[in-house]
Coordinates of C-alpha atoms and ligand atoms in Angstrom, one line a residue:
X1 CA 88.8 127.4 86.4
X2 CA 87.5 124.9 84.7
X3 CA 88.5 120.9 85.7
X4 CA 86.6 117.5 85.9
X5 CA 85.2 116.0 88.9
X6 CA 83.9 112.3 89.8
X7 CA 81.1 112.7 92.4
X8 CA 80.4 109.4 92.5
X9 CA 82.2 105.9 91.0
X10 CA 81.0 104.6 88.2
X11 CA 81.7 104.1 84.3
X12 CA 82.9 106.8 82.3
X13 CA 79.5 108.8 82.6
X14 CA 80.3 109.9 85.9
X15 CA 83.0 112.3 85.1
X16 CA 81.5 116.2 85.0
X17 CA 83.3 119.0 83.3
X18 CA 82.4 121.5 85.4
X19 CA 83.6 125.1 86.7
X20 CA 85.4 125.2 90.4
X21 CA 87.0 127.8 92.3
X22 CA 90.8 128.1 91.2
X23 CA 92.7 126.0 94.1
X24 CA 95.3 128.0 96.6
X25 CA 98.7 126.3 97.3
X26 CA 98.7 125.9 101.2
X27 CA 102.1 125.1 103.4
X28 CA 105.0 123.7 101.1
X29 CA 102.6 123.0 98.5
X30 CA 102.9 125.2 94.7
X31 CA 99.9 126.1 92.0
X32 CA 100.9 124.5 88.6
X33 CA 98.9 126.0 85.3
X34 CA 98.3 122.6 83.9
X35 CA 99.8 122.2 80.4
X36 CA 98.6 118.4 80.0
X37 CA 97.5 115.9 81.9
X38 CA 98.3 112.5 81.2
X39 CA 95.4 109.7 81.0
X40 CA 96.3 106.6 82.6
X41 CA 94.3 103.4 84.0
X42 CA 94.7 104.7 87.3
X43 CA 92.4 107.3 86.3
X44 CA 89.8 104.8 85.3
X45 CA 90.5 102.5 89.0
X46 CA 89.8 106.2 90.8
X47 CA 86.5 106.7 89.0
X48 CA 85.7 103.2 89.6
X49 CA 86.2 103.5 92.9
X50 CA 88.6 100.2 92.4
X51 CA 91.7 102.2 94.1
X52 CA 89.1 104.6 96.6
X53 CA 89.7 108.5 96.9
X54 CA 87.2 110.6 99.2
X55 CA 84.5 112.0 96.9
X56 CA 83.9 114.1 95.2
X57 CA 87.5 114.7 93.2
X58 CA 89.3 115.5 90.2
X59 CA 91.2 113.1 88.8
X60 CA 94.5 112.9 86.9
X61 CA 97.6 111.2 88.4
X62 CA 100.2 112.8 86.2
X63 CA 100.8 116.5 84.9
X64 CA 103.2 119.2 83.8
X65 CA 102.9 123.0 83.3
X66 CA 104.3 126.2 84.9
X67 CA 103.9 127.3 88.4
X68 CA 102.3 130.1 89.1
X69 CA 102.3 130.5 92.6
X70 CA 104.2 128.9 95.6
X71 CA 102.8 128.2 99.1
X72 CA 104.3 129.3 102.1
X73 CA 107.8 127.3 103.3
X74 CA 108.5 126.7 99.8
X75 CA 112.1 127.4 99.0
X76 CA 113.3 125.1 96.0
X77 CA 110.3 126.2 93.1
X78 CA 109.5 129.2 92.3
X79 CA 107.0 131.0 89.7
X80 CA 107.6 130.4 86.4
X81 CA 109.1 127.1 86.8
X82 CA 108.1 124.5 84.5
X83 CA 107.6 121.6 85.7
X84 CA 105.6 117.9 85.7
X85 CA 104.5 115.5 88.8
X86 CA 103.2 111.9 89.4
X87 CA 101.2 110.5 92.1
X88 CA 99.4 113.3 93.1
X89 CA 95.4 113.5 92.2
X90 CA 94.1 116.5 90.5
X91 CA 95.7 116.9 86.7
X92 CA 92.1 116.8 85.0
X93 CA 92.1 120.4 85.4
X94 CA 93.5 124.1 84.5
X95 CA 95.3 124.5 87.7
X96 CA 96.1 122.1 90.1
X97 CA 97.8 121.7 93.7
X98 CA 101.1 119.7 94.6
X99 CA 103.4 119.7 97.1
X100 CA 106.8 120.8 96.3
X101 CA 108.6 118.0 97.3
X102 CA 106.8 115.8 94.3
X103 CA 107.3 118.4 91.2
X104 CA 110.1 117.7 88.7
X105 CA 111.9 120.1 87.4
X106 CA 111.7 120.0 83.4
X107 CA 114.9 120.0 81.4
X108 CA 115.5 123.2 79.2
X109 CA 113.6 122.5 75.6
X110 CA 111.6 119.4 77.4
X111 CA 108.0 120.8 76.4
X112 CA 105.4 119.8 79.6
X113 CA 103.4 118.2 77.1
X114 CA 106.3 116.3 76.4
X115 CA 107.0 115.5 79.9
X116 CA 103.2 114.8 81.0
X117 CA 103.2 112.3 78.4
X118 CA 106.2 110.0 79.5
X119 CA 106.4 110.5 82.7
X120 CA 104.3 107.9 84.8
X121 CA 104.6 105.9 82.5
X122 CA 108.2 106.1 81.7
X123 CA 109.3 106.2 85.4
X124 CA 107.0 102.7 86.0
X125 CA 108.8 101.5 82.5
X126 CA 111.8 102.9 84.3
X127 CA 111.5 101.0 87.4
X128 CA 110.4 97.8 86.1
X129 CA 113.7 97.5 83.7
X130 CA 116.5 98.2 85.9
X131 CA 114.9 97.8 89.7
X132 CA 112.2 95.0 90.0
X133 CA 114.4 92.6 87.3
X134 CA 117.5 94.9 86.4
X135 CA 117.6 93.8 82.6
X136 CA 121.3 91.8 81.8
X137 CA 122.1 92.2 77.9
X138 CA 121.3 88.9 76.0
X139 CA 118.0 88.4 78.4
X140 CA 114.9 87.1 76.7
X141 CA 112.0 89.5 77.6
X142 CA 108.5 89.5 77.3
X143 CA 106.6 92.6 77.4
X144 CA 102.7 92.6 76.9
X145 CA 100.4 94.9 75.4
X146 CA 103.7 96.4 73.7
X147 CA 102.3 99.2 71.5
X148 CA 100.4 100.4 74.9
X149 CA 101.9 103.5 76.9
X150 CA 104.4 101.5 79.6
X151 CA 104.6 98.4 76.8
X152 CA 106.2 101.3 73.7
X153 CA 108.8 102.7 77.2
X154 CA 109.6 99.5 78.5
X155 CA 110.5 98.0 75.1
X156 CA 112.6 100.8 74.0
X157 CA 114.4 100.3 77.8
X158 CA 114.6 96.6 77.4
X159 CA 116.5 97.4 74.5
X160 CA 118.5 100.0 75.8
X161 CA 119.8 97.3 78.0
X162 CA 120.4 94.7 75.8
X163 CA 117.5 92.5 75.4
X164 CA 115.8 90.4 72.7
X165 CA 112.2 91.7 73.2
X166 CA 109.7 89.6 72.5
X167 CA 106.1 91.8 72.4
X168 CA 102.5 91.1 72.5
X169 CA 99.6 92.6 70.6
X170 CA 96.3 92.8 69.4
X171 CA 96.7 93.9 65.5
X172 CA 98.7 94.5 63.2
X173 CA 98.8 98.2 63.9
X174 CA 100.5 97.8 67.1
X175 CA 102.6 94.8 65.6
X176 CA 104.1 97.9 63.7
X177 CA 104.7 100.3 66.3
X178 CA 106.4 97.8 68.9
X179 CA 108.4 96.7 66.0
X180 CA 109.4 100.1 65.6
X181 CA 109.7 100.4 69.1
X182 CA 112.3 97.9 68.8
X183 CA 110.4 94.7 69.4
X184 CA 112.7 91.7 67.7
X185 CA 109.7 89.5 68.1
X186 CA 105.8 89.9 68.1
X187 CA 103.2 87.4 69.3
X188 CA 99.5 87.8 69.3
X189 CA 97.8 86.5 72.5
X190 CA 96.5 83.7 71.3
X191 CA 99.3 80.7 72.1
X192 CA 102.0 82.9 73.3
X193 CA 103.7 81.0 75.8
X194 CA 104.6 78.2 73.2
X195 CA 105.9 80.9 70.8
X196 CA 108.1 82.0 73.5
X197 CA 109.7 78.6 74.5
X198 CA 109.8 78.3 70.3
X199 CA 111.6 81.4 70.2
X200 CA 113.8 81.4 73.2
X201 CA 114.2 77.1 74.2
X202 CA 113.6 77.7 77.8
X203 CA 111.6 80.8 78.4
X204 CA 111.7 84.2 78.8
X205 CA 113.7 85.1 81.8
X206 CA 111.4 88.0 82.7
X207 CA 108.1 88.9 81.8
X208 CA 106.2 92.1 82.0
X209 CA 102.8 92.1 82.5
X210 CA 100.0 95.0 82.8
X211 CA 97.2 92.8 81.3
X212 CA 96.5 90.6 84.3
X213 CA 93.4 88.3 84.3
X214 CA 94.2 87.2 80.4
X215 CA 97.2 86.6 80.4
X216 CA 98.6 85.5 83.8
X217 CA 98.5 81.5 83.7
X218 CA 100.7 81.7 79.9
X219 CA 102.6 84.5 81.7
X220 CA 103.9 82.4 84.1
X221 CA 104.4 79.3 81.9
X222 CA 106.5 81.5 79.7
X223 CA 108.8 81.6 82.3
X224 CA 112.1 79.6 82.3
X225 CA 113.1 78.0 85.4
X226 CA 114.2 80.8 87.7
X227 CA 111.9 83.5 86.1
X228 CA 110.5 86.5 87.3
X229 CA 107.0 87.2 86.6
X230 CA 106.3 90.9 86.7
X231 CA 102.6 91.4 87.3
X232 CA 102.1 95.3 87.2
X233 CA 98.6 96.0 86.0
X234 CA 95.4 94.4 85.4
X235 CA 93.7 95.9 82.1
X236 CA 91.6 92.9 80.9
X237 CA 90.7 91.9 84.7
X238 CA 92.7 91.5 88.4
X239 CA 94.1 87.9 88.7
X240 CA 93.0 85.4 90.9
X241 CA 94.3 84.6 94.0
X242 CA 97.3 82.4 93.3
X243 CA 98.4 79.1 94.9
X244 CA 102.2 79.6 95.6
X245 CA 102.7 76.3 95.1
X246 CA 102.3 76.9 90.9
X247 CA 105.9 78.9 91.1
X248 CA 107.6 75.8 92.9
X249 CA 106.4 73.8 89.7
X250 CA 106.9 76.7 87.5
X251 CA 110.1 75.8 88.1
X252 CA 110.9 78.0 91.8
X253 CA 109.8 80.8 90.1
X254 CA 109.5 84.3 91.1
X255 CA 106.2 86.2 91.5
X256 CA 106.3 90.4 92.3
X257 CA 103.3 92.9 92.0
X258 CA 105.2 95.9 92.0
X259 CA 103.8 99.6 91.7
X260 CA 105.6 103.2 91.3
X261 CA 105.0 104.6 94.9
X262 CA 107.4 102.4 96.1
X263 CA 109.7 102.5 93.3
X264 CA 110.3 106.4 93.8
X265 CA 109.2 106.6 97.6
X266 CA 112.0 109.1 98.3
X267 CA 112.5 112.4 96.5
X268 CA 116.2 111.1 96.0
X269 CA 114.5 108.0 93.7
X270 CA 112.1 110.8 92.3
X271 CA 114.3 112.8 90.7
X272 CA 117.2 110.0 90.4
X273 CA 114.6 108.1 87.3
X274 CA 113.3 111.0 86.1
X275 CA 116.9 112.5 85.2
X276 CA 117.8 109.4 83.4
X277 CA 113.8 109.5 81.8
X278 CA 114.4 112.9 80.9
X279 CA 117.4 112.9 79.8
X280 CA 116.8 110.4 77.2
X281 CA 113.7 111.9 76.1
X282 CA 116.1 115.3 75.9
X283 CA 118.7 113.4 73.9
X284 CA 116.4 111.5 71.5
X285 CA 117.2 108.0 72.8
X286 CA 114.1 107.5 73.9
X287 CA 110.9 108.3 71.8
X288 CA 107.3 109.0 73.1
X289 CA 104.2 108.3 71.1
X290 CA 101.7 110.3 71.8
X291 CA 98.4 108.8 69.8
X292 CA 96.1 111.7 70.6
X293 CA 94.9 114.4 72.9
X294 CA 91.7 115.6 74.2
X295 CA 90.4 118.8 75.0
X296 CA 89.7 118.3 78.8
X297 CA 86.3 118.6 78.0
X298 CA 86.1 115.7 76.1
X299 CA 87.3 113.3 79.2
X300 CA 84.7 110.9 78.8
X301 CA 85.7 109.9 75.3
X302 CA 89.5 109.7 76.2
X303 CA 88.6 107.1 79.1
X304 CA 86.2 104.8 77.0
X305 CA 88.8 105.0 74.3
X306 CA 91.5 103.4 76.8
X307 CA 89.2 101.0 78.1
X308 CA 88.6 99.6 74.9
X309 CA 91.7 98.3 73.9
X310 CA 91.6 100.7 70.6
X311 CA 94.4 102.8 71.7
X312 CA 98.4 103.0 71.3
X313 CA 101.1 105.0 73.0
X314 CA 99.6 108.3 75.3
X315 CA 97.0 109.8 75.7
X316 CA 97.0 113.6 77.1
X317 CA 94.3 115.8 77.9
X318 CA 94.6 119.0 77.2
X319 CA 92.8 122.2 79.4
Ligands
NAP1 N1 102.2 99.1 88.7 C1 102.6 100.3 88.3 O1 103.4 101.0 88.8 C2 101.9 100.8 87.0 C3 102.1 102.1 86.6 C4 101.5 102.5 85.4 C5 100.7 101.6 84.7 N2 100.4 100.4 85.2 C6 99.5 99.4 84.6 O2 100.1 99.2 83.3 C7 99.1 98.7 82.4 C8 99.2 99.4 81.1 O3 98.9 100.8 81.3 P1 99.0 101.8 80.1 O4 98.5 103.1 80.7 O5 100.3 101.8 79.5 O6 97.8 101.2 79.2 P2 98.0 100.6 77.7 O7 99.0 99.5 77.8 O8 98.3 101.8 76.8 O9 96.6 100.1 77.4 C9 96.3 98.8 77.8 C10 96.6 97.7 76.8 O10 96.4 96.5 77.4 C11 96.0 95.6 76.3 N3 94.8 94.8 76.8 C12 94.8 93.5 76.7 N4 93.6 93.1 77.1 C13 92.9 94.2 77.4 C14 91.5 94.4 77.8 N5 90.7 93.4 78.1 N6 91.1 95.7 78.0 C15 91.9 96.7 77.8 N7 93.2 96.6 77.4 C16 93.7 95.3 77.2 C17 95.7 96.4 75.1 O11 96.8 96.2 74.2 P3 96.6 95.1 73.0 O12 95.4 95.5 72.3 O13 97.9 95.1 72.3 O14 96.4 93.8 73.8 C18 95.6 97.8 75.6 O15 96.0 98.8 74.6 C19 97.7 99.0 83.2 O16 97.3 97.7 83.7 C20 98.1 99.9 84.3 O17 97.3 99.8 85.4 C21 101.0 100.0 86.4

């Protein structure tokens, strides 16, 4: 088969597109024929090295295709299942390896395309909205980077829920698709913490953040007393150590770092977001942008285009 491989961390130019020996499900474990893989930073912190795998390995953190064969001791999946995972290393490729107890079971009509590119990102969305702060109708919200693949989810769930969403972005591109989205307010970066108090008197009660170093200080002094900062990514940098003592005159704020694997650490949470995901992907209630996709082979250009800010929505690679 033919997949990708980092053999050693780096920028972009690491990634090889190479041919490797077709994988063989082991104990409990089933062989997917990889429909789409889904391109997401955590791609780009495993070639960096930033979040360490052993190397040499193909990345990809997120997938959907058919099975085509099952391991032994596997009773639930069988081939010819379609189906899409998260969390487990090894999309960038034509076939890849997962343990059973991680594949989801696509809806009938729910294309793995489809499904590859919502779900990490819709489950983290997902989590963020109605675990980490469960989202109250009338709450003032601030998403960042809200054109961006969680920031088009979460806004669509904030609103779900009964938000006024007020989004971030770069240009006015984006300014149109989290509008569309559902964004009631957009900000650019520069000044946004006074735009929120403008907008909501005494801060947002939440805010989401996946932009990190840029962001952070006006993050938190968006807040209103009581507020939860959500820091749950770092695309323009990783923050600073903080001194706890800024929440106290934040006004006793509240300060989480929050990340998927322990949002859907149990099969049970698994499958429990990913129904409701699924579902309203099925039922049209939730929309998925998908701003391009890649032949696998062009991996390197999907993973500079992330990293430089140009891109909306999902990107999928396709073998
Ligand atoms: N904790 C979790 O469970 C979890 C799960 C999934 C993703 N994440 C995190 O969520 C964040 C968003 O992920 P995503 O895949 O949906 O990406 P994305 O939002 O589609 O892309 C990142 C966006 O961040 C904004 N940005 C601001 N400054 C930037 C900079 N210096 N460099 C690059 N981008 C910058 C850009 O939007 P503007 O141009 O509008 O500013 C950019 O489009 C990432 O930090 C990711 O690691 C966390």
């Amino acid at each position: 088969m033919r997949a990708v491989v980092v053999p050693s961390y780096g920028d972009s130019s690491v990634l090889q597109y190479v041919e490797r020996p077709d994988p063989v499900p082991g104990p409990g474990e089933v062989l997917i024929d990889v429909a789409a893989s889904g391109v997401n930073f955590a791609d780009v912190y495993h070639r960096e090295g930033r979040y360490p795998l052993p190397l040499p390995f193909t990345p990809g953190w997120e997938g959907a295709g058919t099975v085509v064969a099952v391991g032994p001791e596997v009773t639930d999946v069988v081939a010819g299942d379609r189906v899409g995972w998260v969390n487990v290393v090894g999309s960038y490729a034509e076939k890849a390896v997962v343990p059973a107890d991680k594949v989801i079971l696509l809806p009938e009509g729910l294309s793995p395309e489809l499904a590859a590119a919502v779900l990490l990102q819709g489950l983290t969305a997902h989590y963020l909205s109605h675990s980490t702060y469960p989202i109250r109708p009338g709450d003032d919200v601030l998403v960042h980077a809200a054109a961006g693949g969680v920031g088009l989810l979460l806004t669509q769930m904030a609103k779900l829920r009964g938000a006024r969403v007020i989004g971030t972005v770069s240009t006015p591109e984006k300014e149109k698709l989290a509008r569309q989205a559902g964004a009631d307010e957009v900000l650019g970066y520069d000044d946004f913490a006074e735009g929120v108090k403008e907008l909501t008197g005494s801060g947002a009660h939440v805010v989401y953040d996946g932009v990190g170093a840029t962001t952070f200080d006006a993050s938190l002094a968006s807040l209103r007393p009581l507020g939860m900062m959500v820091l749950y990514g770092a695309a323009s940098g990783p923050v600073p150590p903080v001194d706890p003592q800024r929440l106290n005159s934040g006004g006793s704020l509240f300060l989480t770092r929050p990340s998927l694997g322990h949002y859907a650490a149990t099969r049970e949470e698994l499958l429990s977001r990913a129904g409701d995901l699924l579902g309203w992907v099925a039922s049209g209630a939730l929309k998925v942008h998908i701003s391009q996709r890649y032949p696998l082979a062009d991996v390197r250009q999907a993973h500079d285009d992330l990293e430089s800010r140009r891109t909306t929505g999902k990107l999928l690679l396709i073998p």
